[in-house]
């Protein structure tokens, strides 16, 4: 009868003693499904931090209430943010200071220029519903 060590030495899938293999068949680093950063998983860990885990939990719990808009981290938000002046009502895309009143405007939301009238418009005004913006 062969011993277990002899069988292990003959089998190609068994690693020599002292060599640790990952617990799952993933690459040594995986991407976090929430923020996209890479991290080394340990055990059944799926998210890079507790903040990302909590964000995913909140997203799962609120599914069906509001759609989620994901803005890539490489995209600066100021360029796609619509601002509105409280004094004169002028809107601007990416500019925080009103050109008429010379005061700071308040942020209305993520958006762009309207294709038909070139006025600054938010996505929620365009689609008619609210949404959640995630980093």
Coordinates of C-alpha atoms in Angstrom, one line a residue:
X1 CA 0.0 0.0 0.0
X2 CA 1.3 3.4 -0.9
X3 CA 1.6 6.2 1.6
X4 CA -0.2 9.5 1.2
X5 CA 3.1 11.4 0.6
X6 CA 4.0 9.0 -2.3
X7 CA 0.6 9.5 -3.9
X8 CA 0.9 13.3 -3.5
X9 CA 4.4 13.3 -5.1
X10 CA 3.2 11.4 -8.1
X11 CA 0.1 13.5 -8.7
X12 CA 0.8 16.7 -10.8
X13 CA -1.8 18.9 -9.2
X14 CA -0.4 18.6 -5.6
X15 CA 2.0 21.3 -4.7
X16 CA 5.1 20.6 -2.5
X17 CA 4.6 21.2 1.2
X18 CA 5.0 24.8 2.3
X19 CA 3.7 26.4 -0.9
X20 CA 0.4 28.1 -0.4
X21 CA -2.1 28.4 -3.2
X22 CA -5.0 30.8 -3.3
X23 CA -8.3 29.5 -1.8
X24 CA -10.1 30.2 -5.1
X25 CA -9.3 30.1 -8.7
X26 CA -8.9 33.8 -9.2
X27 CA -5.8 35.8 -10.1
X28 CA -3.7 37.0 -7.1
X29 CA -5.4 40.4 -7.3
X30 CA -9.0 41.1 -8.2
X31 CA -11.0 44.2 -9.0
X32 CA -13.5 45.6 -6.5
X33 CA -17.0 45.5 -8.0
X34 CA -17.9 48.9 -6.5
X35 CA -14.8 51.1 -7.0
X36 CA -12.8 49.1 -9.5
X37 CA -9.5 49.2 -7.5
X38 CA -7.5 46.0 -7.4
X39 CA -6.8 44.3 -4.1
X40 CA -5.5 40.9 -2.9
X41 CA -8.4 38.9 -1.7
X42 CA -8.3 36.9 1.5
X43 CA -10.8 34.1 2.1
X44 CA -14.1 34.9 0.6
X45 CA -13.5 38.7 0.5
X46 CA -15.2 40.3 -2.5
X47 CA -14.8 44.1 -1.8
X48 CA -11.6 46.1 -1.1
X49 CA -12.9 47.8 2.0
X50 CA -15.8 48.0 4.4
X51 CA -16.9 51.2 2.7
X52 CA -17.3 49.5 -0.6
X53 CA -19.0 46.5 1.0
X54 CA -21.5 48.9 2.7
X55 CA -22.0 50.8 -0.6
X56 CA -22.8 47.5 -2.4
X57 CA -25.2 46.5 0.4
X58 CA -27.1 49.9 0.1
X59 CA -27.2 49.5 -3.6
X60 CA -28.7 46.0 -3.3
X61 CA -31.2 47.2 -0.7
X62 CA -32.4 50.2 -2.7
X63 CA -32.6 48.4 -6.1
X64 CA -35.8 49.3 -7.8
X65 CA -36.2 52.7 -6.2
X66 CA -33.8 54.8 -8.2
X67 CA -31.5 54.0 -11.1
X68 CA -27.7 54.4 -10.5
X69 CA -25.4 56.5 -12.6
X70 CA -21.8 55.5 -12.4
X71 CA -19.2 58.2 -13.2
X72 CA -15.7 56.9 -13.7
X73 CA -13.1 58.1 -11.3
X74 CA -10.9 59.2 -14.2
X75 CA -13.7 61.6 -15.4
X76 CA -13.6 65.0 -13.6
X77 CA -17.0 65.8 -12.3
X78 CA -16.9 69.5 -12.6
X79 CA -16.9 69.3 -16.4
X80 CA -20.2 67.4 -16.4
X81 CA -21.9 69.2 -13.6
X82 CA -24.7 71.7 -14.2
X83 CA -24.7 74.8 -12.0
X84 CA -27.6 77.3 -11.5
X85 CA -27.4 80.9 -10.2
X86 CA -29.9 81.5 -7.4
X87 CA -30.1 85.3 -8.2
X88 CA -30.7 85.4 -12.0
X89 CA -31.4 81.7 -12.8
X90 CA -28.7 81.4 -15.4
X91 CA -27.4 77.8 -15.9
X92 CA -23.9 76.8 -16.8
X93 CA -22.0 73.5 -17.5
X94 CA -18.8 73.2 -15.6
X95 CA -18.6 76.9 -14.5
X96 CA -19.3 77.6 -10.9
X97 CA -19.3 81.3 -11.1
X98 CA -22.2 83.3 -12.7
X99 CA -21.0 85.5 -15.6
X100 CA -23.9 88.0 -15.0
X101 CA -24.0 88.3 -11.2
X102 CA -20.4 87.3 -10.4
X103 CA -21.6 85.1 -7.6
X104 CA -21.1 81.4 -7.0
X105 CA -23.9 79.2 -8.4
X106 CA -25.3 76.0 -6.7
X107 CA -24.9 72.6 -8.1
X108 CA -28.0 71.2 -9.8
X109 CA -26.7 67.8 -10.9
X110 CA -24.8 65.8 -13.5
X111 CA -25.7 66.7 -17.1
X112 CA -24.7 68.3 -20.4
X113 CA -25.9 70.5 -23.2
X114 CA -29.3 69.9 -24.7
X115 CA -28.9 68.7 -28.2
X116 CA -31.7 70.8 -29.6
X117 CA -31.3 74.2 -27.7
X118 CA -27.8 74.0 -26.4
X119 CA -29.0 74.9 -22.9
X120 CA -27.5 73.2 -19.8
X121 CA -29.7 70.4 -18.7
X122 CA -29.4 67.7 -16.0
X123 CA -29.9 64.0 -16.7
X124 CA -32.8 63.7 -14.3
X125 CA -34.6 66.5 -16.2
X126 CA -33.9 64.7 -19.5
X127 CA -35.2 61.3 -18.4
X128 CA -37.8 62.5 -16.0
X129 CA -36.7 60.6 -12.9
X130 CA -34.1 60.9 -10.1
X131 CA -31.0 58.7 -9.9
X132 CA -28.1 58.0 -7.6
X133 CA -24.7 59.2 -8.6
X134 CA -21.8 56.9 -7.5
X135 CA -18.1 57.6 -7.8

